[in-house]
Amino acid sequence: MNFNFKDYLQAPLEILKLRKKWKMLERIRSREEKQYLLNKYILERLKFICSYSKQHIPYYRDEFLHYEFDPEKIDGFDYFSKLPIISKDTVRTNFEKMQSDEKGALNAVMFQTSGSTGTPLYFFKDKYANAASFAMFWRVWENGGEWRIGNKIAALTGYEDGKYFYQWKTRLLKLSSFYLNEENALLFYNLIKKFRPKILRGYPSALYLFAKLLEARNLSLKFPIVITESETLLDFQKDFIERFYGAKVMDHYSHWEGVGSIYTCECGKKHLLQDFGYHEIITDSGKAAKPGEEGRLVCTGLYNRVMPLIRYDTRDLARLDENQSCDCGSVFPIVSQIFGRVEDVVVTPDGRFVGRLDAAFKYSKNIELSSIYQPDINNLIVSIAPTKGYNYDTDEKPLIDELRKRLGDKINIKVNLVKNTDIPRTKGGKVRFVISDIPAEKKLGHI
Ligand SMILES: [Zn+2]
């Protein structure tokens, strides 16, 4: 069975139970006590998921035996981190063995990631995992105080079945990023004006393009909060989205696997939601990152029984903030940056690995949409959908100069001007900022 929105609501009592638990932890005033009780809760959940896996999941039963890992012995995070990190390939290869023998009773629903690198990944989530996801989105969207459950919301994402759709049950107006062009920007603008949602959320590339198209028509659209999701939020997008919508931009990282969630608090810091999924940031050497260090984001889902993901490599990169305290009162760890996929890195002919190339676009204002393609180690093709004011001296030259600063002189850089519809999208309608034909595995050891 494939996912349908109502699957989120299979276990409404679970949603309320979790919400109550999470809120209780949030409300504790003393930082020390809060941290202590939070750790205790996460460890209880890890112990539960691992014990369940030992009992019901053949794959983990074998693995635990092999690593002499006993869930009952989990007395801290160090012991838990003895377990190996699993990848998407682990899930693909052991698909049957990773499923619970209680699958029938758990209301299992099949999910699929959009497979932006080619092969899609299938996995199952059960009623507990779906309840946790619902409670998590509820909590993230209401953060900031502008939206309450029952309020209207508009979303500009990869909706596939037409230009737009009203999902009345959830008071959601879905607008399709696939159809976003000059003409439909006006249609979407009018739909939003009529629907009057409290907040706007969507893919950063789409929200940015929508704002550019409205600005070109001298139209304005204001929201107190804009939630960006699903793609890496690039700095120039954030600046423009903030300015155009007059909004506080709250970036939210999550994924279909439902094991990780990073939200932006009212102070603008990015917190790892450790009571939704246990997040670890693991450096190249396999150790936990220290404040200031970057590493791969490895997550363990705390609720899914039908197909638990234990120490699952998301292939996203993040840097742990040097300053781990925040005025919002949360004790969840803070990351300063989420870098997006390992794949979003360009390799230079002299063997360097360069990420966050979005920063090279900071002086080039007349660009609607862009993407970078690296066919091989010596070449880089930058596709740009220009706006009307685009010209070589103010946009293209500064961009090439900035790219050169980061990538050096040895790589050939070619700029192609294209229509925004010619910029490739994934099946889910997301724009991949960097597309590379250099295998990710070659890059992995170097980040
Ligand atoms: Zn905070």
Short mmCIF file of C-alpha atoms and ligand atoms in Angstrom, two decimals:
data_model
loop_
_atom_site.label_atom_id
_atom_site.label_comp_id
_atom_site.label_asym_id
_atom_site.label_seq_id
_atom_site.Cartn_x
_atom_site.Cartn_y
_atom_site.Cartn_z
CA MET A 1 0.00 0.00 0.00
CA ASN A 2 1.29 3.44 -0.87
CA PHE A 3 1.17 6.49 1.36
CA ASN A 4 -1.97 8.55 1.52
CA PHE A 5 -2.46 11.60 3.76
CA LYS A 6 -4.98 9.76 5.97
CA ASP A 7 -2.22 7.31 6.95
CA TYR A 8 -0.80 10.07 9.15
CA LEU A 9 -3.99 9.84 11.18
CA GLN A 10 -4.19 6.08 11.69
CA ALA A 11 -3.28 6.42 15.34
CA PRO A 12 -4.62 9.78 16.57
CA LEU A 13 -4.11 8.85 20.21
CA GLU A 14 -0.43 8.18 19.54
CA ILE A 15 -0.14 11.68 18.04
CA LEU A 16 -1.62 13.27 21.15
CA LYS A 17 0.42 11.09 23.48
CA LEU A 18 3.67 12.07 21.78
CA ARG A 19 2.71 15.72 21.66
CA LYS A 20 2.05 15.68 25.38
CA LYS A 21 5.35 13.97 26.12
CA TRP A 22 7.38 16.32 23.92
CA LYS A 23 5.67 19.40 25.37
CA MET A 24 6.31 18.20 28.88
CA LEU A 25 10.03 17.96 28.14
CA GLU A 26 10.00 21.36 26.42
CA ARG A 27 8.41 23.12 29.38
CA ILE A 28 11.04 22.14 31.93
CA ARG A 29 12.76 25.35 33.04
CA SER A 30 16.13 24.12 34.29
CA ARG A 31 18.52 23.36 31.42
CA GLU A 32 20.26 20.61 33.37
CA GLU A 33 17.06 18.86 34.29
CA LYS A 34 15.71 19.23 30.76
CA GLN A 35 18.89 17.77 29.25
CA TYR A 36 18.89 14.92 31.74
CA LEU A 37 15.27 13.97 31.11
CA LEU A 38 15.63 14.36 27.35
CA ASN A 39 18.65 12.05 27.26
CA LYS A 40 16.80 9.58 29.45
CA TYR A 41 13.84 9.63 27.06
CA ILE A 42 16.01 9.20 23.92
CA LEU A 43 17.90 6.31 25.50
CA GLU A 44 14.62 4.64 26.49
CA ARG A 45 13.40 4.94 22.91
CA LEU A 46 16.71 3.65 21.46
CA LYS A 47 16.57 0.73 23.84
CA PHE A 48 12.99 0.02 22.85
CA ILE A 49 13.66 0.18 19.09
CA CYS A 50 16.81 -1.96 19.37
CA SER A 51 15.12 -4.56 21.61
CA TYR A 52 12.17 -4.70 19.25
CA SER A 53 14.55 -5.09 16.30
CA LYS A 54 16.40 -7.92 18.01
CA GLN A 55 13.12 -9.73 18.54
CA HIS A 56 11.33 -9.08 15.26
CA ILE A 57 13.77 -8.01 12.51
CA PRO A 58 16.02 -10.75 11.10
CA TYR A 59 18.58 -8.28 9.72
CA TYR A 60 19.24 -6.65 13.09
CA ARG A 61 19.13 -9.95 14.95
CA ASP A 62 22.12 -11.09 12.86
CA GLU A 63 23.90 -7.76 13.06
CA PHE A 64 23.58 -7.48 16.84
CA LEU A 65 24.94 -10.99 17.19
CA HIS A 66 27.85 -10.17 14.92
CA TYR A 67 28.74 -6.98 16.82
CA GLU A 68 27.98 -8.53 20.22
CA PHE A 69 25.50 -5.75 20.81
CA ASP A 70 22.89 -6.23 23.50
CA PRO A 71 20.05 -3.65 23.48
CA GLU A 72 19.50 -4.27 27.20
CA LYS A 73 23.00 -2.95 27.84
CA ILE A 74 22.31 0.48 26.34
CA ASP A 75 23.28 2.72 29.25
CA GLY A 76 24.49 5.71 27.24
CA PHE A 77 25.00 6.99 23.70
CA ASP A 78 28.55 5.60 23.49
CA TYR A 79 27.39 2.02 23.76
CA PHE A 80 24.69 2.61 21.13
CA SER A 81 27.30 4.10 18.75
CA LYS A 82 29.12 0.77 18.65
CA LEU A 83 26.61 -0.22 15.98
CA PRO A 84 27.66 0.18 12.35
CA ILE A 85 26.22 2.91 10.14
CA ILE A 86 23.80 1.65 7.51
CA SER A 87 23.20 3.21 4.08
CA LYS A 88 20.44 3.35 1.50
CA ASP A 89 22.18 0.41 -0.14
CA THR A 90 21.90 -1.60 3.08
CA VAL A 91 18.13 -1.05 2.94
CA ARG A 92 17.94 -1.97 -0.74
CA THR A 93 20.01 -5.12 -0.33
CA ASN A 94 18.28 -6.35 2.83
CA PHE A 95 14.78 -5.13 2.00
CA GLU A 96 12.95 -8.31 3.10
CA LYS A 97 15.16 -9.04 6.09
CA MET A 98 14.70 -5.54 7.47
CA GLN A 99 10.93 -5.90 7.87
CA SER A 100 9.19 -6.84 11.09
CA ASP A 101 7.53 -10.24 11.41
CA GLU A 102 4.57 -8.30 12.86
CA LYS A 103 4.15 -6.28 9.67
CA GLY A 104 0.50 -7.23 9.21
CA ALA A 105 -0.54 -5.80 12.57
CA LEU A 106 1.38 -2.55 12.25
CA ASN A 107 -0.57 -0.91 9.38
CA ALA A 108 2.54 -0.77 7.22
CA VAL A 109 2.56 1.78 4.44
CA MET A 110 5.08 1.79 1.60
CA PHE A 111 7.09 4.97 1.06
CA GLN A 112 9.50 5.94 -1.65
CA THR A 113 12.11 8.67 -1.79
CA SER A 114 12.20 10.74 -4.94
CA GLY A 115 15.50 9.12 -5.85
CA SER A 116 17.19 12.28 -7.05
CA THR A 117 20.37 10.35 -7.75
CA GLY A 118 18.68 7.75 -9.86
CA THR A 119 17.51 4.64 -8.04
CA PRO A 120 14.47 5.17 -5.83
CA LEU A 121 14.50 3.75 -2.31
CA TYR A 122 11.46 1.90 -0.97
CA PHE A 123 10.72 1.38 2.69
CA PHE A 124 7.86 0.84 5.11
CA LYS A 125 6.55 3.04 7.89
CA ASP A 126 3.92 1.99 10.41
CA LYS A 127 1.17 3.72 12.37
CA TYR A 128 3.59 4.75 15.14
CA ALA A 129 6.05 6.31 12.69
CA ASN A 130 3.27 8.12 10.86
CA ALA A 131 1.83 9.45 14.11
CA ALA A 132 5.30 10.71 15.07
CA SER A 133 5.68 12.42 11.68
CA PHE A 134 2.31 14.12 12.03
CA ALA A 135 3.12 15.31 15.56
CA MET A 136 6.52 16.51 14.35
CA PHE A 137 5.12 18.62 11.46
CA TRP A 138 2.44 20.03 13.76
CA ARG A 139 5.11 21.11 16.21
CA VAL A 140 7.43 22.60 13.58
CA TRP A 141 4.74 24.56 11.74
CA GLU A 142 3.26 26.06 14.88
CA ASN A 143 6.69 27.13 16.03
CA GLY A 144 6.88 30.92 15.74
CA GLY A 145 3.30 31.33 16.91
CA GLU A 146 1.68 32.28 13.59
CA TRP A 147 -0.02 28.99 12.72
CA ARG A 148 -2.24 26.70 14.77
CA ILE A 149 -3.72 23.39 13.74
CA GLY A 150 -6.88 24.16 11.77
CA ASN A 151 -5.38 27.37 10.28
CA LYS A 152 -4.86 27.63 6.56
CA ILE A 153 -1.52 27.02 4.93
CA ALA A 154 -0.27 27.31 1.33
CA ALA A 155 2.49 25.09 -0.04
CA LEU A 156 4.49 25.57 -3.22
CA THR A 157 6.04 22.15 -3.78
CA GLY A 158 6.23 19.34 -6.32
CA TYR A 159 2.50 18.67 -6.63
CA GLU A 160 2.08 16.44 -9.67
CA ASP A 161 -1.63 16.19 -10.45
CA GLY A 162 -2.33 19.68 -11.77
CA LYS A 163 -1.57 23.32 -11.17
CA TYR A 164 -3.18 23.47 -7.74
CA PHE A 165 -5.39 21.60 -5.31
CA TYR A 166 -7.34 22.45 -2.17
CA GLN A 167 -6.94 19.80 0.50
CA TRP A 168 -9.84 20.90 2.66
CA LYS A 169 -9.30 18.38 5.45
CA THR A 170 -6.00 19.97 6.32
CA ARG A 171 -6.90 23.47 5.08
CA LEU A 172 -4.01 23.28 2.67
CA LEU A 173 -3.68 24.97 -0.71
CA LYS A 174 -1.18 23.00 -2.80
CA LEU A 175 0.50 24.91 -5.62
CA SER A 176 2.63 23.03 -8.10
CA SER A 177 6.22 24.13 -8.60
CA PHE A 178 6.13 22.23 -11.92
CA TYR A 179 3.73 24.81 -13.34
CA LEU A 180 5.46 27.90 -12.03
CA ASN A 181 5.90 30.38 -14.89
CA GLU A 182 4.94 34.02 -15.50
CA GLU A 183 1.31 33.25 -16.22
CA ASN A 184 0.76 30.77 -13.39
CA ALA A 185 2.58 32.99 -10.89
CA LEU A 186 -0.33 35.40 -11.33
CA LEU A 187 -2.84 32.56 -10.95
CA PHE A 188 -1.10 31.37 -7.75
CA TYR A 189 -0.98 34.93 -6.45
CA ASN A 190 -4.74 35.32 -6.92
CA LEU A 191 -5.44 31.92 -5.33
CA ILE A 192 -3.38 32.86 -2.29
CA LYS A 193 -5.08 36.25 -1.98
CA LYS A 194 -8.48 34.55 -2.02
CA PHE A 195 -7.53 31.63 0.28
CA ARG A 196 -5.68 33.83 2.81
CA PRO A 197 -3.36 31.24 4.36
CA LYS A 198 -1.59 32.09 7.62
CA ILE A 199 1.80 30.86 6.45
CA LEU A 200 3.52 29.83 3.24
CA ARG A 201 5.87 26.90 2.85
CA GLY A 202 7.64 25.22 -0.03
CA TYR A 203 10.84 24.44 -1.89
CA PRO A 204 13.29 27.35 -1.61
CA SER A 205 13.94 27.36 -5.38
CA ALA A 206 10.20 27.63 -6.07
CA LEU A 207 9.49 30.27 -3.40
CA TYR A 208 12.43 32.28 -4.72
CA LEU A 209 11.29 32.01 -8.34
CA PHE A 210 7.69 32.83 -7.37
CA ALA A 211 8.91 35.98 -5.59
CA LYS A 212 11.03 36.99 -8.61
CA LEU A 213 8.08 36.55 -10.97
CA LEU A 214 5.76 38.57 -8.71
CA GLU A 215 8.35 41.29 -8.26
CA ALA A 216 8.65 41.61 -12.03
CA ARG A 217 4.90 42.37 -12.08
CA ASN A 218 5.18 44.83 -9.21
CA LEU A 219 3.05 42.59 -7.00
CA SER A 220 3.66 42.11 -3.34
CA LEU A 221 2.79 39.21 -1.04
CA LYS A 222 3.45 39.31 2.68
CA PHE A 223 3.69 36.50 5.25
CA PRO A 224 4.95 36.59 8.83
CA ILE A 225 6.62 33.20 8.36
CA VAL A 226 7.83 31.31 5.31
CA ILE A 227 8.91 27.72 5.87
CA THR A 228 11.45 26.39 3.39
CA GLU A 229 11.84 22.65 3.05
CA SER A 230 13.10 19.68 0.99
CA GLU A 231 16.06 21.36 -0.69
CA THR A 232 19.15 23.03 0.74
CA LEU A 233 18.27 26.67 1.41
CA LEU A 234 20.90 28.76 -0.34
CA ASP A 235 21.98 32.10 1.16
CA PHE A 236 20.88 34.29 -1.74
CA GLN A 237 17.48 32.57 -1.73
CA LYS A 238 17.03 33.16 1.98
CA ASP A 239 17.91 36.87 1.68
CA PHE A 240 15.51 37.48 -1.17
CA ILE A 241 12.68 35.39 0.27
CA GLU A 242 12.97 37.31 3.54
CA ARG A 243 12.96 40.64 1.80
CA PHE A 244 10.18 39.95 -0.69
CA TYR A 245 7.69 38.24 1.62
CA GLY A 246 8.69 40.40 4.61
CA ALA A 247 8.95 37.08 6.40
CA LYS A 248 10.99 35.29 8.94
CA VAL A 249 12.37 32.30 7.00
CA MET A 250 12.27 29.11 9.01
CA ASP A 251 14.10 26.38 7.22
CA HIS A 252 12.96 22.87 8.02
CA TYR A 253 14.97 19.78 7.16
CA SER A 254 13.19 16.45 7.04
CA HIS A 255 12.96 13.49 4.69
CA TRP A 256 10.53 10.74 3.71
CA GLU A 257 12.41 8.17 5.77
CA GLY A 258 11.03 10.07 8.78
CA VAL A 259 14.05 9.63 11.01
CA GLY A 260 15.49 13.15 10.99
CA SER A 261 14.11 16.64 11.50
CA ILE A 262 15.96 19.93 11.94
CA TYR A 263 13.85 23.02 12.59
CA THR A 264 14.62 26.71 12.89
CA CYS A 265 13.67 28.19 16.26
CA GLU A 266 12.43 31.74 16.84
CA CYS A 267 16.04 32.86 17.43
CA GLY A 268 16.96 31.63 13.95
CA LYS A 269 19.06 28.67 15.12
CA LYS A 270 18.76 25.20 13.63
CA HIS A 271 18.02 22.55 16.24
CA LEU A 272 18.16 18.76 15.85
CA LEU A 273 14.83 17.33 17.03
CA GLN A 274 16.39 14.59 19.14
CA ASP A 275 13.11 13.31 20.57
CA PHE A 276 11.75 12.67 17.05
CA GLY A 277 14.86 10.91 15.73
CA TYR A 278 18.27 10.53 17.29
CA HIS A 279 20.69 12.56 15.13
CA GLU A 280 24.44 12.08 15.14
CA ILE A 281 26.96 14.08 13.14
CA ILE A 282 29.81 11.77 12.26
CA THR A 283 33.16 12.98 10.94
CA ASP A 284 35.29 11.27 8.32
CA SER A 285 37.13 9.31 10.96
CA GLY A 286 33.86 7.81 12.20
CA LYS A 287 33.83 9.86 15.41
CA ALA A 288 31.13 12.20 16.70
CA ALA A 289 31.71 15.76 15.48
CA LYS A 290 32.69 18.36 18.06
CA PRO A 291 31.24 21.89 18.02
CA GLY A 292 32.54 23.64 14.89
CA GLU A 293 33.20 20.38 13.05
CA GLU A 294 31.24 19.05 10.11
CA GLY A 295 30.22 15.53 9.27
CA ARG A 296 27.55 13.27 7.87
CA LEU A 297 24.11 13.33 9.39
CA VAL A 298 23.32 9.87 10.72
CA CYS A 299 19.81 9.32 12.12
CA THR A 300 17.94 6.68 14.08
CA GLY A 301 14.15 6.68 14.00
CA LEU A 302 12.68 6.37 17.48
CA TYR A 303 9.20 5.13 16.57
CA ASN A 304 9.03 2.96 13.45
CA ARG A 305 8.78 -0.74 14.24
CA VAL A 306 7.96 -2.21 10.85
CA MET A 307 11.29 -1.24 9.32
CA PRO A 308 13.54 0.48 11.84
CA LEU A 309 16.42 2.54 10.51
CA ILE A 310 19.20 2.37 13.07
CA ARG A 311 22.20 4.66 12.49
CA TYR A 312 21.05 5.49 8.98
CA ASP A 313 23.34 7.63 6.80
CA THR A 314 21.16 10.36 5.28
CA ARG A 315 24.03 11.41 2.97
CA ASP A 316 23.48 14.99 4.10
CA LEU A 317 26.25 17.02 5.68
CA ALA A 318 25.97 19.33 8.65
CA ARG A 319 28.24 21.39 10.88
CA LEU A 320 27.74 21.45 14.62
CA ASP A 321 27.57 25.08 15.81
CA GLU A 322 30.42 26.28 18.00
CA ASN A 323 27.90 27.96 20.25
CA GLN A 324 25.54 25.34 21.63
CA SER A 325 23.35 27.60 23.73
CA CYS A 326 20.23 29.33 22.48
CA ASP A 327 17.90 31.90 24.03
CA CYS A 328 14.86 29.91 22.94
CA GLY A 329 15.55 27.60 25.88
CA SER A 330 15.86 24.42 23.86
CA VAL A 331 18.62 21.97 24.73
CA PHE A 332 18.49 20.29 21.33
CA PRO A 333 21.94 20.44 19.65
CA ILE A 334 22.43 23.30 17.18
CA VAL A 335 23.86 23.01 13.68
CA SER A 336 25.15 26.12 11.93
CA GLN A 337 24.78 24.69 8.46
CA ILE A 338 23.18 21.86 6.59
CA PHE A 339 25.13 21.35 3.40
CA GLY A 340 22.73 19.16 1.55
CA ARG A 341 23.73 16.05 -0.24
CA VAL A 342 27.23 14.69 -0.48
CA GLU A 343 26.53 14.69 -4.19
CA ASP A 344 26.27 18.52 -4.19
CA VAL A 345 30.00 18.92 -4.20
CA VAL A 346 32.21 19.92 -7.13
CA VAL A 347 35.62 18.30 -7.55
CA THR A 348 38.43 20.44 -8.98
CA PRO A 349 41.17 19.16 -11.33
CA ASP A 350 43.69 19.69 -8.50
CA GLY A 351 41.68 17.31 -6.32
CA ARG A 352 39.81 19.68 -4.03
CA PHE A 353 36.19 19.14 -2.97
CA VAL A 354 34.14 22.30 -2.93
CA GLY A 355 30.62 22.65 -1.58
CA ARG A 356 28.23 25.58 -0.96
CA LEU A 357 28.87 27.12 -4.39
CA ASP A 358 25.65 29.08 -3.95
CA ALA A 359 27.75 31.72 -2.22
CA ALA A 360 29.34 32.48 -5.62
CA PHE A 361 25.97 33.81 -6.81
CA LYS A 362 25.76 36.57 -4.20
CA TYR A 363 26.56 39.51 -6.53
CA SER A 364 24.46 38.32 -9.48
CA LYS A 365 20.99 39.64 -8.81
CA ASN A 366 19.30 39.02 -12.14
CA ILE A 367 19.09 35.26 -12.00
CA GLU A 368 15.76 33.48 -11.66
CA LEU A 369 17.08 29.97 -11.34
CA SER A 370 20.40 28.25 -11.80
CA SER A 371 22.06 24.89 -11.67
CA ILE A 372 25.57 23.56 -11.99
CA TYR A 373 26.50 20.45 -13.92
CA GLN A 374 29.88 18.73 -13.68
CA PRO A 375 30.24 16.17 -16.50
CA ASP A 376 33.88 15.40 -15.60
CA ILE A 377 36.71 16.68 -13.47
CA ASN A 378 37.84 19.34 -15.98
CA ASN A 379 34.52 20.93 -16.86
CA LEU A 380 31.68 22.78 -15.22
CA ILE A 381 28.54 23.95 -16.98
CA VAL A 382 26.46 26.62 -15.26
CA SER A 383 22.89 26.93 -16.52
CA ILE A 384 21.25 30.24 -15.79
CA ALA A 385 17.67 31.33 -16.32
CA PRO A 386 18.16 35.10 -16.44
CA THR A 387 15.63 37.79 -15.53
CA LYS A 388 15.14 40.83 -17.79
CA GLY A 389 17.95 42.94 -16.36
CA TYR A 390 20.64 40.27 -16.79
CA ASN A 391 23.89 41.43 -18.31
CA TYR A 392 27.45 40.21 -18.55
CA ASP A 393 29.17 42.91 -16.48
CA THR A 394 26.87 42.95 -13.48
CA ASP A 395 25.81 39.30 -13.35
CA GLU A 396 27.89 36.85 -15.36
CA LYS A 397 31.38 38.24 -14.81
CA PRO A 398 31.05 38.57 -11.01
CA LEU A 399 29.66 35.02 -10.92
CA ILE A 400 32.58 33.59 -12.90
CA ASP A 401 35.05 35.56 -10.74
CA GLU A 402 33.47 34.18 -7.58
CA LEU A 403 33.48 30.63 -8.96
CA ARG A 404 37.16 31.01 -9.92
CA LYS A 405 38.00 32.14 -6.37
CA ARG A 406 36.60 28.87 -5.08
CA LEU A 407 37.48 26.44 -7.87
CA GLY A 408 40.77 27.85 -9.19
CA ASP A 409 41.89 28.42 -12.78
CA LYS A 410 42.25 24.86 -14.00
CA ILE A 411 38.59 23.99 -14.46
CA ASN A 412 36.72 25.13 -17.60
CA ILE A 413 33.58 27.06 -16.72
CA LYS A 414 30.90 27.48 -19.35
CA VAL A 415 27.76 29.54 -18.79
CA ASN A 416 24.58 28.65 -20.67
CA LEU A 417 21.58 30.97 -20.65
CA VAL A 418 18.39 28.92 -20.65
CA LYS A 419 14.67 29.20 -19.88
CA ASN A 420 13.80 28.36 -16.29
CA THR A 421 11.77 25.38 -17.50
CA ASP A 422 14.96 23.96 -19.01
CA ILE A 423 16.66 23.71 -15.62
CA PRO A 424 16.36 20.03 -14.73
CA ARG A 425 14.04 18.98 -11.91
CA THR A 426 13.91 15.69 -10.05
CA LYS A 427 10.81 13.51 -10.28
CA GLY A 428 9.53 15.26 -7.16
CA GLY A 429 9.99 18.64 -8.85
CA LYS A 430 12.98 19.73 -6.80
CA VAL A 431 15.85 21.60 -8.38
CA ARG A 432 19.21 19.98 -7.75
CA PHE A 433 21.67 22.83 -7.51
CA VAL A 434 24.64 20.65 -8.38
CA ILE A 435 24.44 17.68 -10.70
CA SER A 436 27.63 15.71 -11.04
CA ASP A 437 28.62 12.72 -13.14
CA ILE A 438 31.53 12.05 -10.81
CA PRO A 439 30.42 9.13 -8.61
CA ALA A 440 29.50 10.19 -5.09
CA GLU A 441 31.51 7.29 -3.66
CA LYS A 442 34.66 8.90 -5.04
CA LYS A 443 33.84 12.04 -3.09
CA LEU A 444 32.70 10.46 0.13
CA GLY A 445 36.08 9.88 1.67
CA HIS A 446 37.04 13.48 1.14
CA ILE A 447 34.41 15.50 2.94
ZN ZN B 1 16.85 28.03 19.65
#
